[in-house]
Short mmCIF file of C-alpha atoms in Angstrom, two decimals:
data_model
loop_
_atom_site.label_atom_id
_atom_site.label_comp_id
_atom_site.label_asym_id
_atom_site.label_seq_id
_atom_site.Cartn_x
_atom_site.Cartn_y
_atom_site.Cartn_z
CA TRP B 112 95.41 73.66 161.46
CA GLU B 113 96.27 77.49 160.82
CA LYS B 114 99.79 76.66 160.21
CA SER B 115 99.23 73.97 157.71
CA SER B 116 96.55 76.04 156.02
CA LYS B 117 99.29 78.88 155.52
CA ILE B 118 101.84 76.46 154.27
CA LYS B 119 99.35 75.08 151.64
CA ALA B 120 98.53 78.71 150.57
CA ILE B 121 102.24 79.51 150.13
CA ARG B 122 102.76 76.13 148.24
CA ASP B 123 99.66 77.08 146.03
CA LEU B 124 101.17 80.48 145.42
CA GLN B 125 104.57 79.13 144.46
CA SER B 126 102.93 76.68 141.97
CA ALA B 127 100.93 79.46 140.44
CA ILE B 128 103.98 81.58 139.96
CA LYS B 129 105.84 78.69 138.44
CA THR B 130 102.73 78.16 136.02
CA ILE B 131 102.84 81.89 135.11
CA ARG B 132 106.59 81.97 134.54
CA TYR B 133 106.30 78.66 132.36
CA HIS B 134 103.44 80.09 130.23
CA GLY B 135 105.01 83.64 130.24
CA LEU B 136 108.25 82.06 128.68
CA ARG B 137 106.16 80.28 126.08
CA VAL B 138 104.36 83.44 125.04
CA ALA B 139 107.63 85.29 124.87
CA LYS B 140 109.02 82.75 122.58
CA PHE B 141 105.92 82.73 120.47
CA CYS B 142 105.90 86.50 120.11
CA ARG B 143 109.60 86.38 119.28
CA MET B 144 109.05 83.87 116.48
CA GLU B 145 106.09 85.57 115.02
CA THR B 146 107.85 88.85 114.79
CA LEU B 147 110.97 87.25 113.13
CA ILE B 148 108.61 85.46 110.77
CA GLN B 149 106.63 88.58 109.71
CA MET B 150 109.72 90.60 109.44
CA ALA B 151 111.38 87.96 107.11
CA LYS B 152 108.20 87.47 105.02
CA ARG B 153 107.98 91.19 104.30
CA MET B 154 111.73 91.77 103.74
CA SER B 155 111.80 88.76 101.25
CA GLU B 156 109.35 90.78 98.97
CA ILE B 157 111.77 93.81 98.50
CA CYS B 158 113.90 91.94 95.67
CA VAL B 159 110.72 91.33 93.66
CA SER B 160 109.21 94.78 93.87
CA SER B 161 108.71 96.59 90.54
CA VAL B 162 109.93 99.84 92.06
CA LEU B 163 113.48 98.42 91.48
CA GLN B 164 113.09 98.95 87.76
CA ALA B 165 111.38 102.39 87.98
CA GLU B 166 112.77 104.93 85.61
CA ASP B 167 110.54 108.04 86.44
CA ALA B 168 110.71 108.29 90.23
CA ILE B 169 112.08 106.82 93.43
CA ARG B 170 109.56 104.84 95.34
CA LEU B 171 109.63 102.66 98.48
CA PRO B 172 108.44 98.94 97.98
CA SER B 173 104.92 98.75 99.58
CA CYS B 174 106.22 95.85 101.85
CA VAL B 175 108.66 98.34 103.58
CA ASN B 176 105.68 100.57 104.63
CA ASN B 177 103.85 97.56 105.58
CA LEU B 178 106.80 96.22 107.68
CA GLY B 179 106.92 99.65 109.50
CA GLU B 180 103.38 99.63 110.18
CA TYR B 181 103.50 96.00 111.53
CA LEU B 182 106.42 96.89 113.78
CA THR B 183 104.62 99.80 115.36
CA ALA B 184 101.35 98.01 115.89
CA SER B 185 103.04 94.81 117.17
CA SER B 186 105.02 96.62 119.62
CA ASP B 187 102.08 98.32 121.06
CA ASN B 188 99.96 95.26 121.16
CA ILE B 189 102.66 92.97 122.76
CA ARG B 190 103.45 95.66 125.48
CA GLU B 191 99.65 96.08 126.24
CA ALA B 192 99.06 92.27 126.46
CA GLY B 193 102.34 91.05 127.85
CA GLY B 194 104.34 94.07 129.12
CA ASN B 195 107.73 95.68 128.22
CA ALA B 196 109.79 92.58 128.93
CA ILE B 197 108.12 90.33 126.44
CA ALA B 198 108.17 93.03 123.84
CA ALA B 199 111.85 93.78 124.44
CA PHE B 200 112.62 90.04 123.89
CA SER B 201 110.42 89.83 120.88
CA PHE B 202 112.23 92.84 119.22
CA SER B 203 115.70 92.06 120.40
CA SER B 204 118.61 92.15 117.77
CA LEU B 205 116.06 93.29 114.94
CA GLU B 206 118.55 96.25 114.42
CA GLN B 207 120.94 93.76 113.20
CA TYR B 208 118.48 91.22 111.44
CA ILE B 209 116.75 93.86 109.24
CA PRO B 210 120.11 95.22 107.73
CA TYR B 211 121.12 91.68 107.26
CA TYR B 212 118.03 90.79 105.27
CA LEU B 213 118.33 94.00 103.29
CA MET B 214 121.89 93.19 102.13
CA HIS B 215 120.60 89.65 101.18
CA ALA B 216 117.94 91.37 99.22
CA ALA B 217 120.52 93.32 97.35
CA ARG B 218 122.51 89.99 96.64
CA ILE B 219 119.43 88.49 95.09
CA VAL B 220 118.80 91.51 92.92
CA ALA B 221 122.53 91.58 91.91
CA ARG B 222 122.32 87.99 90.86
CA GLY B 223 119.04 88.37 89.16
CA SER B 224 118.27 88.68 85.41
CA LYS B 225 116.10 91.96 85.82
CA PRO B 226 118.05 95.13 85.61
CA ILE B 227 117.81 97.69 88.21
CA THR B 228 117.82 101.35 87.70
CA MET B 229 119.46 104.16 89.69
CA ASN B 230 115.97 104.94 91.22
CA GLY B 231 115.72 101.27 92.26
CA ILE B 232 119.10 101.43 93.98
CA GLU B 233 117.97 104.64 95.72
CA SER B 234 114.97 102.94 96.67
CA LEU B 235 116.96 100.11 98.53
CA ASP B 236 119.08 102.70 100.28
CA ARG B 237 116.01 104.73 101.36
CA THR B 238 114.45 101.36 102.65
CA GLY B 239 117.30 101.11 105.00
CA SER B 240 116.69 104.58 106.44
CA VAL B 241 112.98 104.14 106.73
CA LEU B 242 113.19 100.86 108.46
CA TYR B 243 115.82 102.19 110.93
CA ARG B 244 113.54 105.06 111.86
CA ASP B 245 110.48 102.74 112.16
CA LEU B 246 112.29 100.11 114.26
CA LYS B 247 113.89 102.70 116.51
CA GLY B 248 110.46 104.18 117.12
CA ALA B 249 108.78 100.70 117.68
CA THR B 250 111.53 100.01 120.31
CA SER B 251 111.45 103.30 122.10
CA PHE B 252 110.09 101.94 125.36
CA GLU B 253 111.52 101.34 128.97
CA ASN B 254 113.75 98.34 129.22
CA SER B 255 114.04 97.86 125.35
CA PHE B 256 117.03 95.88 124.06
CA TRP B 257 117.75 98.33 121.34
CA ASP B 258 121.45 98.64 120.88
CA GLU B 259 122.20 102.13 119.17
CA GLU B 260 125.85 101.15 118.22
CA ALA B 261 125.03 97.80 116.81
CA ALA B 262 122.14 99.42 114.90
CA ALA B 263 124.34 102.20 113.44
CA ASN B 264 127.13 99.77 112.40
CA SER B 265 124.67 97.27 110.88
CA PHE B 266 122.63 99.92 108.90
CA GLU B 267 125.72 101.62 107.78
CA GLN B 268 127.21 98.24 106.57
CA SER B 269 124.10 97.65 104.33
CA ALA B 270 124.10 101.11 103.28
CA VAL B 271 127.72 100.84 101.91
CA PHE B 272 127.12 97.55 100.30
CA ILE B 273 124.11 98.87 98.32
CA SER B 274 126.18 101.90 97.34
CA LEU B 275 128.51 99.55 95.45
CA MET B 276 125.72 98.82 93.13
CA GLU B 277 125.55 102.15 91.69
CA ILE B 278 129.18 103.10 91.22
CA SER B 279 131.57 102.44 88.23
CA LEU B 280 134.05 99.56 88.02
CA ASN B 281 136.94 101.97 88.52
CA ASP B 282 135.39 103.17 91.78
CA LEU B 283 134.44 99.68 92.82
CA GLU B 284 138.25 98.62 92.45
CA ALA B 285 139.29 101.77 94.46
CA HIS B 286 136.90 100.67 97.30
CA TYR B 287 138.07 97.15 97.22
CA ARG B 288 141.59 98.26 97.35
CA SER B 289 140.82 100.34 100.39
CA ASN B 290 138.48 98.01 102.12
CA PRO B 291 139.25 94.51 101.07
CA THR B 292 137.90 92.90 104.33
CA GLN B 293 134.77 95.01 104.63
CA PHE B 294 132.71 92.37 102.81
CA SER B 295 133.15 88.81 102.11
CA GLU B 296 135.32 87.76 98.81
CA ASP B 297 132.02 86.33 97.52
CA ASP B 298 130.20 89.48 98.02
CA TYR B 299 132.99 91.54 96.04
CA GLN B 300 132.91 88.83 93.35
CA LEU B 301 129.19 89.20 93.11
CA MET B 302 129.50 93.02 92.84
CA PHE B 303 132.18 92.89 90.15
CA ALA B 304 130.05 90.59 88.14
CA PHE B 305 126.95 92.77 88.61
CA THR B 306 125.90 94.89 85.52
CA GLY B 307 124.41 98.08 86.98
CA PRO B 308 123.38 101.56 85.70
CA ARG B 309 126.94 102.66 85.50
CA ARG B 310 128.86 99.68 84.71
CA ARG B 311 128.94 96.37 82.90
CA GLY B 312 129.95 93.49 85.13
CA ASP B 313 133.36 91.78 84.71
CA SER B 314 134.20 89.11 87.27
CA ARG B 315 137.63 88.66 85.68
CA ARG B 316 138.56 92.08 86.58
CA PHE B 317 138.12 91.27 90.25
CA ASN B 318 140.48 88.20 89.79
CA LEU B 319 143.11 90.38 88.01
CA LEU B 320 142.89 93.09 90.66
CA LYS B 321 143.53 90.47 93.62
CA SER B 322 146.40 89.01 91.65
CA LYS B 323 147.81 92.38 91.15
CA MET B 324 147.30 93.48 94.90
CA LYS B 325 149.24 90.21 96.01
CA THR B 326 152.10 91.01 93.70
CA GLU B 327 152.28 94.62 95.08
CA ARG B 328 152.63 93.21 98.59
CA ARG B 329 155.63 91.15 97.81
#
């Protein structure tokens, strides 16, 4: 009887462990999805912020500060309730997603009808710096999946892309000549068509430049 009782206890323990693992995985997936949704929701508000048309000062969109506060509070709450492993899974790869969404916000602005000021472009640039700092702080815990190299590369890429909005067409041409594969052809086409504080958009100029570069390579 004692032996069968021990076997039953072991089986009950194994069953309990399986149940915990099963629900733990579901909780981790839920936290991950919720984090991504909340991040995307706040990032989508950047391109409609009125600070992008500000003439008098450089201000951050309110959704950026809101996202930073969310990341910090969410990290603390998930680690307290579910542990570092679930928090690490929930925040994994955000150092690549956030710059991606920031670049997409810049694309939407470039395609839009509302003009963006130099202060607005500087606001987009600072947004990347602030979110890098906030995300790094929110993921500074043991066993975090934060990837410093991936973060540096992704945020640097978004910063360069945003900087293309503020330069003249001549400087844009020079950048394309030196870095033709840094961004997609569609992105470069968009930047040449974009009318910014220091240039009037001219998509034909991009096509002429490509033809000229092909001729030069022959």
